[in-house]
CSV table of C-alpha atoms (C1' of nucleotides) in Angstrom, one decimal:
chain,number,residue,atom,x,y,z
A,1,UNK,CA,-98.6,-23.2,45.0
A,2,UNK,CA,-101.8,-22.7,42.9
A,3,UNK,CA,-103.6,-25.6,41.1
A,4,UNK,CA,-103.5,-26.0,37.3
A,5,UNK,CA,-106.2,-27.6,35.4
A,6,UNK,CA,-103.9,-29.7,33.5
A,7,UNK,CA,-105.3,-29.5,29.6
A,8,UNK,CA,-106.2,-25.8,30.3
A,9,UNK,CA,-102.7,-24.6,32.6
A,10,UNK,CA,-105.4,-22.0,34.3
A,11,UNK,CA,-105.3,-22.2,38.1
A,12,UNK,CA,-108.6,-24.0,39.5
A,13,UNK,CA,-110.6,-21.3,40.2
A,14,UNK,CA,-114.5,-22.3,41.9
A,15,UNK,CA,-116.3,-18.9,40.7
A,16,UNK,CA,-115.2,-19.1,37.4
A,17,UNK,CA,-118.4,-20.2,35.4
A,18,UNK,CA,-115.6,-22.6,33.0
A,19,UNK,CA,-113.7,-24.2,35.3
A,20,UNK,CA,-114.2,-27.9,36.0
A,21,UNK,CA,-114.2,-27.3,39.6
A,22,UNK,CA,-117.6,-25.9,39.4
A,23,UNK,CA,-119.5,-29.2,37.8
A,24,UNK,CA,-118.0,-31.6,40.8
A,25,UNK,CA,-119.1,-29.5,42.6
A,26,UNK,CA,-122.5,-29.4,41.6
A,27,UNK,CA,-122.3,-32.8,41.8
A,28,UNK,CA,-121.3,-33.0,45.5
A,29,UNK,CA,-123.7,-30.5,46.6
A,30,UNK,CA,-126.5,-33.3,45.2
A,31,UNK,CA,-129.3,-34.3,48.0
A,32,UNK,CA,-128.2,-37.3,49.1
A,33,UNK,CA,-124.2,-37.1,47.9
A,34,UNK,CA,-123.2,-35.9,51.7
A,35,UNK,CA,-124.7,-38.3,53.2
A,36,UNK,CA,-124.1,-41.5,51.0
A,37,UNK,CA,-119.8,-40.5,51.0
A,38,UNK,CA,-120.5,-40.0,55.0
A,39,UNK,CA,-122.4,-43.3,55.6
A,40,UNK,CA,-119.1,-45.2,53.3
A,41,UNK,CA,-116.5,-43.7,55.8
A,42,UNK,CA,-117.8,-46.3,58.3
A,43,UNK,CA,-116.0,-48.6,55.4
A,44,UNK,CA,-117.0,-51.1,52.9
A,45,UNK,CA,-120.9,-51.6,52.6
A,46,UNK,CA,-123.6,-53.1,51.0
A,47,UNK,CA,-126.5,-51.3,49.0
A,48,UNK,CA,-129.2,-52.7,51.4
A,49,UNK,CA,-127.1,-51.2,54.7
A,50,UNK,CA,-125.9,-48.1,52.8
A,51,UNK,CA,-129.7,-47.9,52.3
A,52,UNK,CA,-130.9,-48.3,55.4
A,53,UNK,CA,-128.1,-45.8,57.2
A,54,UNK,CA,-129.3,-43.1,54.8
A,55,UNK,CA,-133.1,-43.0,56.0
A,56,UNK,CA,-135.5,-41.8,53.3
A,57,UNK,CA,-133.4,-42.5,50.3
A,58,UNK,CA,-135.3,-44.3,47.5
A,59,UNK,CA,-133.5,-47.0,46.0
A,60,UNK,CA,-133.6,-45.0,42.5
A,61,UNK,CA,-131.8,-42.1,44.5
A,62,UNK,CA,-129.3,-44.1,46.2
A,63,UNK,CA,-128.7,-45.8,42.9
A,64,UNK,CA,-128.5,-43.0,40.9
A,65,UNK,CA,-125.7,-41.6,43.3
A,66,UNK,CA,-123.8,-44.3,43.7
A,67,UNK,CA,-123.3,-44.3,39.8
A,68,UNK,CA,-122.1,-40.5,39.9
A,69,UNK,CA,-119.7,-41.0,42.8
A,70,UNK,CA,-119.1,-44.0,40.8
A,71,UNK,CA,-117.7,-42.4,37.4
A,72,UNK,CA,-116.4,-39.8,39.4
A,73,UNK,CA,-113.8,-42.2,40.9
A,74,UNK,CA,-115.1,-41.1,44.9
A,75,UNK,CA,-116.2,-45.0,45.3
A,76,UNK,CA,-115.8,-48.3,44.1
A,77,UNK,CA,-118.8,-51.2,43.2
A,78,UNK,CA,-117.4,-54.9,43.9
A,79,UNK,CA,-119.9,-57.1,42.5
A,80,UNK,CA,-119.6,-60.9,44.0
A,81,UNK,CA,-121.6,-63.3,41.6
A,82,UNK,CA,-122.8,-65.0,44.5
A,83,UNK,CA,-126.7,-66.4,44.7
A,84,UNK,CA,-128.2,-63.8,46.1
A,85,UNK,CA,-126.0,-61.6,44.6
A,86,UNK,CA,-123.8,-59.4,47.1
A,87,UNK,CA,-122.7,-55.9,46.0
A,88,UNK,CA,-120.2,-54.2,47.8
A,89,UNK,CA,-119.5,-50.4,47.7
A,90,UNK,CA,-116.0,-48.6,49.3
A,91,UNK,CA,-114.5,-45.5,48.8
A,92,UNK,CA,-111.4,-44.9,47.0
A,93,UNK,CA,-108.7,-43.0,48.4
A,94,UNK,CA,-109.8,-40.1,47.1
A,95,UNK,CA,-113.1,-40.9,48.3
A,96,UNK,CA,-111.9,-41.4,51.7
A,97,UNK,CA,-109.7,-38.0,50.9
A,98,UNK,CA,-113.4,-36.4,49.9
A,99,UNK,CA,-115.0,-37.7,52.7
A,100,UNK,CA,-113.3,-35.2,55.3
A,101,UNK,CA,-114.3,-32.1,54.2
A,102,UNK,CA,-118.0,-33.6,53.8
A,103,UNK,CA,-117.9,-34.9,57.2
A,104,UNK,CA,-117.0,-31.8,58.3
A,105,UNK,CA,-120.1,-30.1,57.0
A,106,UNK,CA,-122.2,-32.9,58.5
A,107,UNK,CA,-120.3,-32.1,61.8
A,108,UNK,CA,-121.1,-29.0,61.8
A,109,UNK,CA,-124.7,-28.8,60.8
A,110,UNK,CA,-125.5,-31.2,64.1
A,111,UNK,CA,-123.3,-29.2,65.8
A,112,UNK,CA,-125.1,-25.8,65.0
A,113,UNK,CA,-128.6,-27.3,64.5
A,114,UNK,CA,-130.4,-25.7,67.6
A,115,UNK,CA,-129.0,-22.3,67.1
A,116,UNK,CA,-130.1,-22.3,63.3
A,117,UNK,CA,-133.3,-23.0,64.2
A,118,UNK,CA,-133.4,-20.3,66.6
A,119,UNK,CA,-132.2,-17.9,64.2
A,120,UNK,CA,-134.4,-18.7,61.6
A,121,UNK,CA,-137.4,-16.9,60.2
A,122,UNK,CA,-140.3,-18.7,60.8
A,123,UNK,CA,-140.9,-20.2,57.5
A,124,UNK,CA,-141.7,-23.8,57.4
A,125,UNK,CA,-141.2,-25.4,53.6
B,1,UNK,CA,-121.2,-34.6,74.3
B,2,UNK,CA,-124.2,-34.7,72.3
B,3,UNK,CA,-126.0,-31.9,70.4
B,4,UNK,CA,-129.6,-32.3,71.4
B,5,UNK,CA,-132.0,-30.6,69.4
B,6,UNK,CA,-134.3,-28.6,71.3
B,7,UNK,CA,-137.5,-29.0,70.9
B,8,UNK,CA,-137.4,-32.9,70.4
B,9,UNK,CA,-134.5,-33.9,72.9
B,10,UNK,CA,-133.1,-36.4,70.2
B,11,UNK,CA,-129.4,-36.3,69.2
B,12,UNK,CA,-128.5,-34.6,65.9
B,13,UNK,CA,-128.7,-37.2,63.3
B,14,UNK,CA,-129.0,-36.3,60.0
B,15,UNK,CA,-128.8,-39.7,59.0
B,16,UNK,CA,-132.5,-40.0,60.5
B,17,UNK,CA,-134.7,-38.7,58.3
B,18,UNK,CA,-136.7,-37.2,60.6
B,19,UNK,CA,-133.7,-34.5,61.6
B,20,UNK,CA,-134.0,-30.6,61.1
B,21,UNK,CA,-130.3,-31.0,59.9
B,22,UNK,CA,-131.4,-32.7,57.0
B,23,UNK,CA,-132.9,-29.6,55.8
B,24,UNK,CA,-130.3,-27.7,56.3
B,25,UNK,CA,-128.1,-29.9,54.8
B,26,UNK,CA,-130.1,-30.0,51.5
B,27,UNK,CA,-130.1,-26.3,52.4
B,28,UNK,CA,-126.1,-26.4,52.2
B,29,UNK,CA,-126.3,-28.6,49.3
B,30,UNK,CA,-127.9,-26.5,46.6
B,31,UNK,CA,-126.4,-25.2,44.1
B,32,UNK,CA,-125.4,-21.8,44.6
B,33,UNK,CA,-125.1,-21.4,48.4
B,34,UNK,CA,-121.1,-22.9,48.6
B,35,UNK,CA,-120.1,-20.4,46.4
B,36,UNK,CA,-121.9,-17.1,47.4
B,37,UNK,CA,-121.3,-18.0,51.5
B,38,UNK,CA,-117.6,-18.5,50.2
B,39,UNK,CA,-117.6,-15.2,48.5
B,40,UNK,CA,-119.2,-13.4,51.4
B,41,UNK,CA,-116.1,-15.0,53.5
B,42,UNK,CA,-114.3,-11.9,51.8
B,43,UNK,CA,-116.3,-9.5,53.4
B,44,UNK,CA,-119.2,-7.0,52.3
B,45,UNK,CA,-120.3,-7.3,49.0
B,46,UNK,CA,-123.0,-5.5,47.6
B,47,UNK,CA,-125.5,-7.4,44.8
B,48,UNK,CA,-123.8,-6.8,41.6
B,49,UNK,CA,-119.9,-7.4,43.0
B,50,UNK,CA,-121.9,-10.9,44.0
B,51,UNK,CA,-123.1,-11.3,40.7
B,52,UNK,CA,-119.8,-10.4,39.0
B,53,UNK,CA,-118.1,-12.8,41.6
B,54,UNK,CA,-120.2,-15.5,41.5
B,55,UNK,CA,-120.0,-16.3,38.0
B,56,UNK,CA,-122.9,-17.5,35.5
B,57,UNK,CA,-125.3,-17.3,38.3
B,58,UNK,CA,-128.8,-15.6,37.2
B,59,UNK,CA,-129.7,-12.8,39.4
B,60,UNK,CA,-133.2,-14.7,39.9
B,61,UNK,CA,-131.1,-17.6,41.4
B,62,UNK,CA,-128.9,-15.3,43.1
B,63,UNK,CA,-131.7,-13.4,44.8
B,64,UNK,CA,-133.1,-16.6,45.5
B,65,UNK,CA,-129.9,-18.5,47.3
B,66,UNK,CA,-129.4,-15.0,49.3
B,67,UNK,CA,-133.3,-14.9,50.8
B,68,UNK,CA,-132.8,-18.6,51.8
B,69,UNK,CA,-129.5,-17.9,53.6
B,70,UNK,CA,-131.3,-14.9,55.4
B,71,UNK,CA,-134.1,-16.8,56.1
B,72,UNK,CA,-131.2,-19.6,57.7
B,73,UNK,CA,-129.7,-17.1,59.9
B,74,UNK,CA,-125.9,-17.1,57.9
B,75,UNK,CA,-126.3,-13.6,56.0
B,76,UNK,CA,-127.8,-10.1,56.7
B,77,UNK,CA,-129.0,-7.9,53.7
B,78,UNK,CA,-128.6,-4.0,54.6
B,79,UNK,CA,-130.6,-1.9,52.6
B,80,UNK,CA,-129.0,1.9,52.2
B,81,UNK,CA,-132.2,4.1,50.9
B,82,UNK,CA,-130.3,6.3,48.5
B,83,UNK,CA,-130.9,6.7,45.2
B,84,UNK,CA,-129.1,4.5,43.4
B,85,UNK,CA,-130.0,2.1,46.3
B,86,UNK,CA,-127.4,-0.2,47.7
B,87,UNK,CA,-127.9,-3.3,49.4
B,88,UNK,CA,-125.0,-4.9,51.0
B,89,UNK,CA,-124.7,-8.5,52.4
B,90,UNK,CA,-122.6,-9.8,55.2
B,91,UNK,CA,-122.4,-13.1,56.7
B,92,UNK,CA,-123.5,-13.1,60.4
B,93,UNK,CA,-121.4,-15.1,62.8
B,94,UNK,CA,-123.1,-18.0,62.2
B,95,UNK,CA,-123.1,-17.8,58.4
B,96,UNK,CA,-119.1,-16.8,58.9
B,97,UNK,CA,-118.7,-20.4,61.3
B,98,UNK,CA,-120.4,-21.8,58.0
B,99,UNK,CA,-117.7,-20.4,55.6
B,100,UNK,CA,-115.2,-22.4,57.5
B,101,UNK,CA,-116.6,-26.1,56.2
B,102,UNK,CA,-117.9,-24.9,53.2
B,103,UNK,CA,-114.2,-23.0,52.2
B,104,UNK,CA,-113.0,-25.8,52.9
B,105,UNK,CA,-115.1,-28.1,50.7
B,106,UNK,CA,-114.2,-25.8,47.8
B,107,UNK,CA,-110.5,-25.5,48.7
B,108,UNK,CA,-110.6,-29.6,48.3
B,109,UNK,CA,-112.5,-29.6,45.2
B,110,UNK,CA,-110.1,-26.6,43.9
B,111,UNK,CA,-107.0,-29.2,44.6
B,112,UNK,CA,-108.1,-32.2,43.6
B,113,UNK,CA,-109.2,-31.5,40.7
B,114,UNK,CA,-106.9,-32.6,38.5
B,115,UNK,CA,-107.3,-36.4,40.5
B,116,UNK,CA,-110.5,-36.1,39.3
B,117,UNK,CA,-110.2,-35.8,36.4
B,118,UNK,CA,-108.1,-38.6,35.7
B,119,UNK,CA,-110.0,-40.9,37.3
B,120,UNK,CA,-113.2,-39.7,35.8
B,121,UNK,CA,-114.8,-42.3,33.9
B,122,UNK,CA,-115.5,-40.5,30.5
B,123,UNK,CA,-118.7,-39.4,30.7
B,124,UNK,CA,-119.4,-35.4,29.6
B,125,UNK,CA,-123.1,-34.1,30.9
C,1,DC,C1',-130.5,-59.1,47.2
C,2,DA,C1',-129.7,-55.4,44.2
C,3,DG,C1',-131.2,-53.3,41.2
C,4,DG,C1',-133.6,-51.7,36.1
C,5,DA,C1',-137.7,-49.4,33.8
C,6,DT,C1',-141.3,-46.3,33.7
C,7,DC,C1',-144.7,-42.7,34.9
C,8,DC,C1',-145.5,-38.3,36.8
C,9,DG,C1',-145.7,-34.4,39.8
C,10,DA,C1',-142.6,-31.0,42.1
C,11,DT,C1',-138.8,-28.0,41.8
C,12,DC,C1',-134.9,-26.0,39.8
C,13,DA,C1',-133.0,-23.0,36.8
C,14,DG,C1',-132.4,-19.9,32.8
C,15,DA,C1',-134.1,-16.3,29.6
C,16,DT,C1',-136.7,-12.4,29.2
C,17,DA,C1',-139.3,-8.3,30.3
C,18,DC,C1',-140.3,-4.8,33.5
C,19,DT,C1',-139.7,-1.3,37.8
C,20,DG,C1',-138.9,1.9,42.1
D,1,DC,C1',-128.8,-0.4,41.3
D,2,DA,C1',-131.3,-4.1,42.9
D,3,DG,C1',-134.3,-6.3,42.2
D,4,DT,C1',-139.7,-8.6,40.8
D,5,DA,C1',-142.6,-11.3,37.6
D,6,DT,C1',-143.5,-14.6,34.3
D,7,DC,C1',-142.8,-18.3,31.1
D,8,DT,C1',-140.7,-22.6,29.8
D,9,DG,C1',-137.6,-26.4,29.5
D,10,DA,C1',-134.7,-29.5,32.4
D,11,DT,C1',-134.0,-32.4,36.3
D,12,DC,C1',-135.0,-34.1,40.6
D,13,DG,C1',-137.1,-37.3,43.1
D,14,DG,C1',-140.8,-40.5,44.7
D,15,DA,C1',-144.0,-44.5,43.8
D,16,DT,C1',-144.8,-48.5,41.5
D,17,DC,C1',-143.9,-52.7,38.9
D,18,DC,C1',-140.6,-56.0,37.3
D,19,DT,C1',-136.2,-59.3,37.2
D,20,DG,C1',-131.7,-62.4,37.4
DNA sequence: CAGGATCCGATCAGATACTG
DNA sequence: CAGTATCTGATCGGATCCTG
């Protein structure tokens, strides 16, 4: 059975330029999505851990991306009004649903690391 | 057991910063690449059935995402020297290991769309 | 601790014009 | 057909300073 977009009734379709598909997406294939929705599947953590897991993220980054996965329902913020405060950040079920395919692509990356580098031109960025 | 990557001897992390997968990864991540590594999954394709495929996509960014997967190893660009020329790209076996994660990113995206939506906070880039 | 606000350079990405 | 070259606006992303 195909996917409908529900208010259009078109079948989800990623190469088409209009469907919705396309902006999450874009959205998941952000720098430090991948590895902020991989780091959560560990479960429930806290900005200062999620920010140390991901090495190299700055805190505007991982901020910034925690909002997006945010408002696109992929993870939840539990703020405890605690002194100093203590902000707690999950995925959802559809985060956790999310989460596979991602760490999947992770997987294989590591796993196919040596022989990309051997395949690759010599063309250091 | 571990993927070690070659030159270092250190595990595949790309949590560490330091990690070639990283680049890869953000590699992976851009824009473009899911959906023109999916559409080479079909097979062959010349430039302009990419193009037509691959909709909305400029051919400067096209050109661009398919020198960057050559330079990665995960497609080969033929070159025909006929007049009209024709230029064919093919995913090599590495770049057709790749299509297996990143289909399946899409596929996910493709059926859960609709989920998304719902639980999208309202919020229209 | 968990960020918000701001500045600024790098890069991405589209539109347009031209070519073997 | 399959690009290259160029210009320009958007955005990404890091560094820095500040706060409840």
């Amino acid at each position: 059975m195909t996917t409908l977009v529900e208010s259009s009734g078109l079948p989800a379709d990623a190469f088409s330029a209009k469907c919705p598909t396309r902006q999450v997406l874009d959205h998941i294939a952000g720098k430090w999505t991948v590895l902020v929705v991989d780091a959560l599947q560990a479960g429930t953590m806290r900005y200062t851990e999620l920010s140390r897991r991901v090495e190299g993220v700055s805190q505007k980054m991982l901020t910034q991306t925690l909002r997006a996965l945010e408002a696109d329902g992929f993870v939840t913020r539990t703020v405890h009004p605690t002194i100093p405060p203590r902000v707690e950040y999950d995925l959802t079920p559809l985060g956790r649903s999310l989460a596979e395919p991602i760490t999947a692509l992770r997987r294989w990356t590591e796993e196919h690391i040596n022989e990309i580098e051997e395949s690759r031109t010599r063309r250091v960025p």
